[in-house]
Amino acid sequence: MDEKQGKKEHIRLASVVKSVHADLRKKLRSHNGDYETVWHQHCQDQTLLSTYAECMQKLAQEHWTKRSQNRIDWCRLVINEYFLDGGLKKVLQKELKKQTFEENRKQSSSMTADYTENGFTAGGTKTEIAQASPGCRLDNCSPCDIDSYKGNLDNTSITHMCFQETLYSSAKNSSGPETQTCCSVSHEKDDKDCNYGLMLERSNPSSPDIYTEVRLPFEDKIRLLDVGSCYNPFLQFSEFMAIGIDISPAHESVHYCDFLHLETTDPLQVAPDTLSTYLGSLRSPIHRLPRCSFHTVVFSLLLEYLPSPYQRWLCCTKAHELLQHNGLLVIVTPDSHSQHRNAPMMRSWKKAIESMGFSRWRYVKDEHLHCLAFRKTRPAAPPSLLVGDVTPDLLYIPQDLADAAEERAAERSRDPFLQDECEAQEFFQRTWASCRRSFPRTAASHSFNFQ
């Protein structure tokens, strides 16, 4: 196939994929937002699903791989950097430094001198401070007054020195022998001397957290769940124990699974190799998976497939359940515009996903893609806390806004009153523009807002 034919084939395949996405959003509007009905009908259309899967596989394997770095390469690179090349370790070190600093700051604040109008209290001893005022001048004071002021100042200096020494000693004892701290400011002596044992080593093998969190040093294969996998592209990499799931598998290694309706069960309290053996023995179809089972979950070109923001929200919350603590959620979504064109959407996604218990670790705007990686940092917030400006609608895509505008335009065309109103507005706008050209001075003294 020459370059011209390849381009035509690329356009044809992409058109099929986009038409499926657009049809899902159109059906969602026609069903008044009933995403369950729309999704159920979509999953029953096996002919359409097979066509979609075939087109996606051809696009991924025959067209997108021609780029210097495709979406799979980026996902592999960022996952390896996080787990195998020190990314997680750096994050935990930074968190430990911040935690130590905050603890020292709070301890120092509790020991800070209690200033009063005439002095302060430190270590239970109240020391008077000389009051400087316009009426208090040494040349107007008696020798006794001057001696008294000198005594107060000497006592104040001594108390300050003792107080700072107390802060230094207490902070030093609380932060350990490898870190020197004074007045709640932490200074790292040497990276090799820093003690990160609490977060970086298996200091307590009997803790139940060893079954539900990623621990360092990382020695296992990376357990990866590829949602919407199609043909299981991560299976070729030896560092991954890849599980691919899809509603229409295009490869025998991919399991059938409707991720939106996947049931999550209690975490398995087993050794990592036993858990990997269990996941490797899974057979299609998959209806349930244990929570805290995976090191990373990948949504590559998945979220824009779903017609409803609420479905995208459900996918992210389910990924949070399946990830171990410190696990990584990797998201790739298409966008061929410049980085700043849809920057508000990316900020909106960040706000929504971080509210679930994630923290964004990496973001890259590729020529045609947004590439994001979120680290699981805490348990999910209860549904009752998801109020105010944090709603599933934050996970919108540009097509949602375009579809809404198209729907409003269609509604206006169906309503005679709205149509006449729009025509009248356009008439007045044209008339006013003509007046401005004919009578610029008169028009300059008037202003109208046609909206």
Short mmCIF file of C-alpha atoms in Angstrom, two decimals:
data_model
loop_
_atom_site.label_atom_id
_atom_site.label_comp_id
_atom_site.label_asym_id
_atom_site.label_seq_id
_atom_site.Cartn_x
_atom_site.Cartn_y
_atom_site.Cartn_z
CA MET A 1 0.00 0.00 0.00
CA ASP A 2 1.52 3.32 -1.11
CA GLU A 3 1.41 6.52 0.94
CA LYS A 4 -1.68 7.93 -0.79
CA GLN A 5 -3.67 4.74 -0.35
CA GLY A 6 -2.49 4.45 3.23
CA LYS A 7 -3.73 7.94 3.98
CA LYS A 8 -7.14 7.17 2.49
CA GLU A 9 -7.35 3.97 4.51
CA HIS A 10 -6.36 5.87 7.65
CA ILE A 11 -9.14 8.41 7.07
CA ARG A 12 -11.68 5.66 6.41
CA LEU A 13 -10.82 3.74 9.58
CA ALA A 14 -10.80 6.88 11.71
CA SER A 15 -14.19 7.88 10.29
CA VAL A 16 -15.69 4.56 11.38
CA VAL A 17 -14.35 5.00 14.91
CA LYS A 18 -15.54 8.61 15.18
CA SER A 19 -18.98 7.75 13.81
CA VAL A 20 -19.46 5.11 16.52
CA HIS A 21 -18.57 7.64 19.21
CA ALA A 22 -20.85 10.30 17.70
CA ASP A 23 -23.73 7.84 17.37
CA LEU A 24 -23.44 6.90 21.05
CA ARG A 25 -23.62 10.55 22.10
CA LYS A 26 -26.57 11.13 19.79
CA LYS A 27 -28.43 8.16 21.28
CA LEU A 28 -27.68 9.43 24.77
CA ARG A 29 -29.41 12.74 23.94
CA SER A 30 -32.37 10.99 22.34
CA HIS A 31 -32.77 8.84 25.47
CA ASN A 32 -32.66 11.91 27.75
CA GLY A 33 -29.35 10.89 29.33
CA ASP A 34 -30.30 7.26 30.04
CA TYR A 35 -26.75 5.98 29.63
CA GLU A 36 -27.59 2.49 30.97
CA THR A 37 -30.05 1.80 28.15
CA VAL A 38 -27.77 3.27 25.51
CA TRP A 39 -24.77 1.28 26.72
CA HIS A 40 -26.74 -1.98 27.01
CA GLN A 41 -27.98 -1.65 23.43
CA HIS A 42 -24.48 -0.84 22.24
CA CYS A 43 -22.99 -3.93 23.91
CA GLN A 44 -25.62 -6.11 22.23
CA ASP A 45 -24.69 -4.97 18.72
CA GLN A 46 -21.96 -7.52 18.03
CA THR A 47 -21.61 -6.61 14.35
CA LEU A 48 -20.88 -2.99 15.18
CA LEU A 49 -18.50 -3.95 17.99
CA SER A 50 -16.54 -6.31 15.75
CA THR A 51 -16.23 -3.66 13.04
CA TYR A 52 -15.06 -1.10 15.59
CA ALA A 53 -12.49 -3.48 17.09
CA GLU A 54 -11.12 -4.37 13.65
CA CYS A 55 -10.74 -0.70 12.70
CA MET A 56 -9.04 0.18 15.99
CA GLN A 57 -6.58 -2.70 15.65
CA LYS A 58 -5.64 -1.69 12.10
CA LEU A 59 -5.22 1.94 13.10
CA ALA A 60 -3.02 1.02 16.06
CA GLN A 61 -0.83 -1.55 14.34
CA GLU A 62 -0.62 -0.23 10.77
CA HIS A 63 -0.87 3.56 11.04
CA TRP A 64 -0.15 4.94 14.52
CA THR A 65 3.05 2.90 14.91
CA LYS A 66 4.73 4.96 12.16
CA ARG A 67 5.29 7.82 14.61
CA SER A 68 8.55 8.11 16.52
CA GLN A 69 6.73 7.57 19.83
CA ASN A 70 3.17 6.28 19.91
CA ARG A 71 0.74 6.11 22.82
CA ILE A 72 1.87 2.62 23.90
CA ASP A 73 5.51 3.74 23.97
CA TRP A 74 4.63 6.71 26.17
CA CYS A 75 2.61 4.56 28.57
CA ARG A 76 5.45 2.06 28.88
CA LEU A 77 8.01 4.82 29.38
CA VAL A 78 6.10 6.59 32.15
CA ILE A 79 5.16 3.36 33.96
CA ASN A 80 8.75 2.11 33.94
CA GLU A 81 10.03 5.47 35.13
CA TYR A 82 7.58 5.45 38.02
CA PHE A 83 8.08 1.89 39.25
CA LEU A 84 11.55 0.86 38.05
CA ASP A 85 13.57 4.06 37.55
CA GLY A 86 13.05 5.86 40.85
CA GLY A 87 9.91 7.89 40.15
CA LEU A 88 7.93 6.50 43.07
CA LYS A 89 10.95 6.72 45.37
CA LYS A 90 11.36 10.43 44.60
CA VAL A 91 7.68 11.06 45.28
CA LEU A 92 7.83 9.28 48.64
CA GLN A 93 11.04 11.08 49.61
CA LYS A 94 9.43 14.41 48.82
CA GLU A 95 6.36 13.49 50.86
CA LEU A 96 8.47 12.39 53.82
CA LYS A 97 10.44 15.65 53.76
CA LYS A 98 7.20 17.61 53.68
CA GLN A 99 5.74 15.53 56.49
CA THR A 100 8.88 15.96 58.62
CA PHE A 101 8.88 19.70 57.98
CA GLU A 102 5.22 20.01 59.00
CA GLU A 103 5.78 17.99 62.18
CA ASN A 104 8.77 20.13 63.13
CA ARG A 105 6.85 23.29 62.33
CA LYS A 106 3.94 22.26 64.54
CA GLN A 107 6.28 21.29 67.37
CA SER A 108 8.17 24.56 67.06
CA SER A 109 4.90 26.50 66.99
CA SER A 110 3.80 24.84 70.22
CA MET A 111 7.08 25.90 71.83
CA THR A 112 7.07 29.42 70.39
CA ALA A 113 7.25 32.22 72.92
CA ASP A 114 3.90 33.50 74.11
CA TYR A 115 4.36 37.20 73.52
CA THR A 116 2.41 39.60 75.71
CA GLU A 117 2.25 43.32 75.98
CA ASN A 118 5.10 43.53 78.46
CA GLY A 119 7.06 40.38 77.68
CA PHE A 120 6.91 36.74 76.70
CA THR A 121 6.93 33.35 78.36
CA ALA A 122 9.46 30.67 77.40
CA GLY A 123 10.10 27.49 79.35
CA GLY A 124 7.71 28.70 82.06
CA THR A 125 9.83 31.83 82.78
CA LYS A 126 8.38 35.26 82.08
CA THR A 127 10.90 37.90 81.00
CA GLU A 128 10.10 41.59 80.86
CA ILE A 129 10.95 43.53 77.71
CA ALA A 130 11.97 47.17 77.77
CA GLN A 131 9.26 49.29 76.17
CA ALA A 132 10.51 51.71 73.56
CA SER A 133 8.31 54.78 73.35
CA PRO A 134 8.74 58.47 72.58
CA GLY A 135 8.63 59.23 76.30
CA CYS A 136 11.27 56.67 77.19
CA ARG A 137 14.67 58.14 76.37
CA LEU A 138 17.90 57.20 78.11
CA ASP A 139 18.99 60.80 78.45
CA ASN A 140 15.85 61.47 80.49
CA CYS A 141 16.22 58.43 82.73
CA SER A 142 17.93 58.07 86.02
CA PRO A 143 20.96 55.73 86.43
CA CYS A 144 18.74 53.28 88.28
CA ASP A 145 16.28 53.19 85.39
CA ILE A 146 19.10 52.61 82.91
CA ASP A 147 20.46 49.69 84.98
CA SER A 148 16.95 48.25 85.14
CA TYR A 149 16.54 48.44 81.35
CA LYS A 150 19.97 46.85 80.85
CA GLY A 151 19.02 43.98 83.12
CA ASN A 152 15.80 43.37 81.25
CA LEU A 153 17.59 43.41 77.89
CA ASP A 154 20.27 41.01 79.15
CA ASN A 155 17.62 38.63 80.48
CA THR A 156 15.74 38.88 77.18
CA SER A 157 18.86 37.96 75.16
CA ILE A 158 19.64 35.03 77.45
CA THR A 159 16.06 33.78 77.25
CA HIS A 160 16.08 34.04 73.45
CA MET A 161 19.29 32.02 73.28
CA CYS A 162 17.92 29.34 75.59
CA PHE A 163 14.64 29.23 73.69
CA GLN A 164 16.34 28.79 70.30
CA GLU A 165 18.59 26.09 71.73
CA THR A 166 15.50 24.30 73.06
CA LEU A 167 13.86 24.47 69.64
CA TYR A 168 17.02 23.18 67.97
CA SER A 169 17.43 20.27 70.37
CA SER A 170 13.78 19.22 70.29
CA ALA A 171 13.52 19.41 66.52
CA LYS A 172 16.78 17.50 66.17
CA ASN A 173 15.56 14.72 68.45
CA SER A 174 12.22 14.48 66.64
CA SER A 175 13.68 14.34 63.15
CA GLY A 176 16.37 11.74 63.83
CA PRO A 177 20.16 11.83 63.89
CA GLU A 178 20.55 12.20 60.13
CA THR A 179 18.70 15.54 59.88
CA GLN A 180 19.59 18.87 61.46
CA THR A 181 16.64 21.17 62.11
CA CYS A 182 16.53 24.64 63.64
CA CYS A 183 13.45 26.83 64.13
CA SER A 184 11.31 24.37 62.11
CA VAL A 185 13.45 24.64 58.95
CA SER A 186 14.75 21.26 57.74
CA HIS A 187 18.11 21.02 55.98
CA GLU A 188 19.15 17.82 54.26
CA LYS A 189 22.80 16.97 54.91
CA ASP A 190 23.29 14.29 52.34
CA ASP A 191 20.91 12.21 50.21
CA LYS A 192 22.72 9.04 51.18
CA ASP A 193 22.38 9.81 54.87
CA CYS A 194 18.62 10.50 54.79
CA ASN A 195 16.54 7.87 56.49
CA TYR A 196 13.43 7.05 54.46
CA GLY A 197 12.88 3.68 56.04
CA LEU A 198 9.28 4.36 57.05
CA MET A 199 8.19 4.74 53.45
CA LEU A 200 10.80 3.04 51.33
CA GLU A 201 11.45 -0.31 53.00
CA ARG A 202 9.42 -3.27 54.10
CA SER A 203 9.91 -2.32 57.72
CA ASN A 204 6.85 -4.24 58.93
CA PRO A 205 6.17 -7.38 56.88
CA SER A 206 3.28 -8.35 59.17
CA SER A 207 1.32 -5.18 58.32
CA PRO A 208 -1.83 -5.81 56.22
CA ASP A 209 -0.78 -2.87 54.04
CA ILE A 210 1.74 -5.09 52.27
CA TYR A 211 -1.21 -6.64 50.42
CA THR A 212 -2.82 -3.35 49.39
CA GLU A 213 0.01 -0.93 48.64
CA VAL A 214 3.04 -0.69 46.38
CA ARG A 215 6.18 -1.12 48.48
CA LEU A 216 9.81 -0.33 47.82
CA PRO A 217 12.14 -1.72 46.72
CA PHE A 218 9.91 -2.78 43.81
CA GLU A 219 10.83 -6.32 42.79
CA ASP A 220 7.75 -7.78 41.10
CA LYS A 221 6.47 -7.71 37.57
CA ILE A 222 4.21 -4.72 37.06
CA ARG A 223 0.62 -5.96 37.23
CA LEU A 224 -1.11 -3.94 34.50
CA LEU A 225 -4.83 -3.82 33.66
CA ASP A 226 -5.44 -2.50 30.15
CA VAL A 227 -9.08 -1.40 29.90
CA GLY A 228 -10.41 -1.23 26.34
CA SER A 229 -7.34 -3.17 25.31
CA CYS A 230 -8.53 -4.35 21.89
CA TYR A 231 -5.40 -6.42 21.02
CA ASN A 232 -3.38 -6.38 24.30
CA PRO A 233 -0.38 -4.30 23.14
CA PHE A 234 1.38 -4.46 26.54
CA LEU A 235 1.64 -8.25 26.41
CA GLN A 236 4.87 -8.00 24.37
CA PHE A 237 6.82 -6.30 27.18
CA SER A 238 8.52 -8.60 29.66
CA GLU A 239 8.32 -6.17 32.60
CA PHE A 240 4.51 -6.30 32.58
CA MET A 241 2.04 -8.92 33.72
CA ALA A 242 -0.60 -7.50 31.38
CA ILE A 243 -4.32 -8.27 31.63
CA GLY A 244 -6.31 -6.91 28.69
CA ILE A 245 -10.10 -6.51 28.85
CA ASP A 246 -12.60 -5.20 26.28
CA ILE A 247 -16.28 -5.42 25.32
CA SER A 248 -15.13 -6.64 21.89
CA PRO A 249 -11.72 -8.36 22.05
CA ALA A 250 -9.71 -8.35 18.83
CA HIS A 251 -7.12 -10.84 20.14
CA GLU A 252 -7.43 -14.15 21.94
CA SER A 253 -5.37 -12.89 24.89
CA VAL A 254 -7.94 -10.17 25.64
CA HIS A 255 -10.77 -11.09 28.03
CA TYR A 256 -14.34 -9.98 27.54
CA CYS A 257 -15.33 -7.58 30.31
CA ASP A 258 -17.78 -4.71 30.62
CA PHE A 259 -15.70 -2.51 32.89
CA LEU A 260 -18.63 -0.25 33.75
CA HIS A 261 -20.44 -3.20 35.34
CA LEU A 262 -17.41 -5.00 36.75
CA GLU A 263 -17.88 -6.06 40.37
CA THR A 264 -15.00 -5.43 42.77
CA THR A 265 -14.49 -7.84 45.67
CA ASP A 266 -12.40 -7.75 48.86
CA PRO A 267 -8.60 -7.64 48.40
CA LEU A 268 -6.79 -10.97 48.40
CA GLN A 269 -4.52 -11.35 51.43
CA VAL A 270 -1.89 -13.34 49.54
CA ALA A 271 1.73 -12.98 48.50
CA PRO A 272 2.45 -11.00 45.30
CA ASP A 273 3.46 -14.07 43.29
CA THR A 274 0.26 -15.84 44.33
CA LEU A 275 -1.80 -12.82 43.28
CA SER A 276 -0.03 -12.74 39.92
CA THR A 277 -0.75 -16.45 39.45
CA TYR A 278 -4.42 -15.83 40.22
CA LEU A 279 -4.68 -12.97 37.73
CA GLY A 280 -2.84 -14.99 35.11
CA SER A 281 -5.38 -17.80 35.45
CA LEU A 282 -8.37 -15.55 34.68
CA ARG A 283 -10.61 -16.66 31.86
CA SER A 284 -13.09 -14.77 29.73
CA PRO A 285 -15.62 -13.40 30.54
CA ILE A 286 -14.51 -11.47 33.63
CA HIS A 287 -17.31 -10.26 35.88
CA ARG A 288 -15.41 -9.47 39.08
CA LEU A 289 -11.91 -8.61 40.27
CA PRO A 290 -10.43 -8.15 43.76
CA ARG A 291 -9.69 -4.61 44.87
CA CYS A 292 -6.08 -3.44 45.27
CA SER A 293 -4.84 -6.03 42.76
CA PHE A 294 -2.99 -3.95 40.16
CA HIS A 295 0.02 -1.70 40.14
CA THR A 296 -1.25 0.27 37.15
CA VAL A 297 -4.48 0.69 35.18
CA VAL A 298 -4.36 2.04 31.62
CA PHE A 299 -7.17 3.97 29.89
CA SER A 300 -5.78 4.40 26.38
CA LEU A 301 -8.37 6.08 24.13
CA LEU A 302 -11.12 4.83 26.42
CA LEU A 303 -12.83 7.75 28.16
CA GLU A 304 -13.81 9.59 24.96
CA TYR A 305 -15.53 6.36 23.80
CA LEU A 306 -18.06 6.67 26.63
CA PRO A 307 -20.93 9.04 25.78
CA SER A 308 -21.67 10.24 29.33
CA PRO A 309 -19.39 12.11 31.77
CA TYR A 310 -20.87 9.97 34.54
CA GLN A 311 -19.64 6.81 32.81
CA ARG A 312 -16.15 8.30 32.63
CA TRP A 313 -16.42 9.09 36.33
CA LEU A 314 -17.44 5.50 37.11
CA CYS A 315 -14.45 4.16 35.17
CA CYS A 316 -12.01 6.32 37.13
CA THR A 317 -13.52 5.41 40.50
CA LYS A 318 -13.39 1.72 39.59
CA ALA A 319 -9.74 2.08 38.60
CA HIS A 320 -9.12 3.62 42.03
CA GLU A 321 -10.65 0.54 43.67
CA LEU A 322 -8.53 -1.89 41.65
CA LEU A 323 -5.25 -0.05 42.16
CA GLN A 324 -2.98 -0.60 45.10
CA HIS A 325 -2.03 2.40 47.20
CA ASN A 326 0.72 4.28 45.29
CA GLY A 327 -0.52 2.62 42.10
CA LEU A 328 -0.67 4.51 38.81
CA LEU A 329 -3.66 5.38 36.60
CA VAL A 330 -2.50 6.19 33.05
CA ILE A 331 -4.88 8.04 30.72
CA VAL A 332 -4.41 8.80 27.03
CA THR A 333 -7.05 10.83 25.20
CA PRO A 334 -6.93 12.33 21.68
CA ASP A 335 -6.59 16.04 20.90
CA SER A 336 -4.90 17.39 17.77
CA HIS A 337 -5.19 21.04 18.82
CA SER A 338 -2.49 23.08 20.52
CA GLN A 339 -1.77 22.58 24.20
CA HIS A 340 -3.70 25.65 25.34
CA ARG A 341 -6.83 25.05 23.23
CA ASN A 342 -8.34 22.56 25.68
CA ALA A 343 -6.34 23.50 28.77
CA PRO A 344 -9.56 24.24 30.73
CA MET A 345 -10.72 20.69 30.04
CA MET A 346 -7.45 19.24 31.37
CA ARG A 347 -7.74 21.36 34.53
CA SER A 348 -11.30 20.12 34.92
CA TRP A 349 -10.19 16.49 34.55
CA LYS A 350 -7.41 17.00 37.06
CA LYS A 351 -9.83 18.43 39.61
CA ALA A 352 -12.31 15.59 39.12
CA ILE A 353 -9.80 12.73 39.24
CA GLU A 354 -7.84 14.12 42.18
CA SER A 355 -11.09 14.40 44.16
CA MET A 356 -11.34 10.59 43.95
CA GLY A 357 -8.08 10.04 45.83
CA PHE A 358 -5.47 10.56 43.12
CA SER A 359 -2.65 13.03 42.64
CA ARG A 360 -1.42 13.92 39.17
CA TRP A 361 2.15 12.77 38.68
CA ARG A 362 2.80 13.43 34.99
CA TYR A 363 1.17 15.36 32.16
CA VAL A 364 2.39 15.62 28.56
CA LYS A 365 0.65 17.21 25.57
CA ASP A 366 1.68 15.28 22.49
CA GLU A 367 0.93 16.42 18.95
CA HIS A 368 -2.32 14.46 18.86
CA LEU A 369 -2.78 13.28 22.45
CA HIS A 370 -3.13 14.29 26.07
CA CYS A 371 -1.09 11.87 28.21
CA LEU A 372 -1.70 11.83 31.96
CA ALA A 373 -0.58 9.73 34.92
CA PHE A 374 -2.26 9.88 38.34
CA ARG A 375 -0.96 8.28 41.52
CA LYS A 376 -3.37 6.76 44.03
CA THR A 377 -2.65 8.62 47.27
CA ARG A 378 -5.61 8.04 49.58
CA PRO A 379 -8.90 6.14 49.94
CA ALA A 380 -11.78 7.37 47.84
CA ALA A 381 -13.93 10.12 49.30
CA PRO A 382 -17.43 9.06 50.44
CA PRO A 383 -20.15 9.92 47.90
CA SER A 384 -21.67 12.36 50.40
CA LEU A 385 -18.53 14.51 50.12
CA LEU A 386 -18.77 14.85 46.35
CA VAL A 387 -20.81 18.03 46.43
CA GLY A 388 -20.40 21.59 45.31
CA ASP A 389 -18.28 22.13 42.24
CA VAL A 390 -16.91 18.56 42.09
CA THR A 391 -19.30 16.57 39.91
CA PRO A 392 -18.98 13.97 37.12
CA ASP A 393 -19.65 16.76 34.61
CA LEU A 394 -16.04 17.84 35.13
CA LEU A 395 -15.03 14.86 32.98
CA TYR A 396 -16.39 16.39 29.79
CA ILE A 397 -14.86 16.18 26.33
CA PRO A 398 -15.01 18.86 23.59
CA GLN A 399 -17.55 16.80 21.66
CA ASP A 400 -19.98 17.10 24.58
CA LEU A 401 -19.98 20.88 24.22
CA ALA A 402 -20.21 20.72 20.43
CA ASP A 403 -23.14 18.32 20.63
CA ALA A 404 -24.93 20.60 23.09
CA ALA A 405 -24.46 23.60 20.79
CA GLU A 406 -25.70 21.57 17.83
CA GLU A 407 -28.74 20.49 19.81
CA ARG A 408 -29.56 24.10 20.73
CA ALA A 409 -29.25 25.12 17.08
CA ALA A 410 -31.55 22.29 16.02
CA GLU A 411 -34.08 23.26 18.70
CA ARG A 412 -33.99 26.86 17.53
CA SER A 413 -34.64 25.78 13.95
CA ARG A 414 -37.66 23.75 15.07
CA ASP A 415 -39.19 26.60 17.11
CA PRO A 416 -40.82 29.28 14.86
CA PHE A 417 -40.71 31.90 17.61
CA LEU A 418 -37.00 31.40 18.25
CA GLN A 419 -36.33 31.33 14.52
CA ASP A 420 -38.21 34.62 13.96
CA GLU A 421 -36.40 36.16 16.93
CA CYS A 422 -33.01 35.20 15.51
CA GLU A 423 -33.94 36.54 12.08
CA ALA A 424 -35.10 39.82 13.66
CA GLN A 425 -31.85 40.11 15.60
CA GLU A 426 -29.81 39.54 12.45
CA PHE A 427 -31.91 42.17 10.63
CA PHE A 428 -31.27 44.81 13.31
CA GLN A 429 -27.56 43.95 13.36
CA ARG A 430 -27.32 44.47 9.59
CA THR A 431 -29.32 47.72 9.82
CA TRP A 432 -27.17 49.07 12.64
CA ALA A 433 -23.99 48.24 10.73
CA SER A 434 -25.33 50.15 7.74
CA CYS A 435 -26.15 53.17 9.95
CA ARG A 436 -22.66 53.19 11.40
CA ARG A 437 -21.18 53.34 7.92
CA SER A 438 -23.58 56.10 6.75
CA PHE A 439 -23.67 58.21 9.94
CA PRO A 440 -20.51 57.46 11.93
CA ARG A 441 -20.76 60.51 14.23
CA THR A 442 -24.37 59.84 15.21
CA ALA A 443 -23.74 56.12 15.67
CA ALA A 444 -20.73 56.79 17.87
CA SER A 445 -22.97 58.44 20.48
CA HIS A 446 -25.15 55.30 20.78
CA SER A 447 -24.34 51.74 21.66
CA PHE A 448 -26.47 48.61 21.42
CA ASN A 449 -25.80 45.05 22.47
CA PHE A 450 -27.53 42.55 20.19
CA GLN A 451 -27.53 39.27 22.13
#
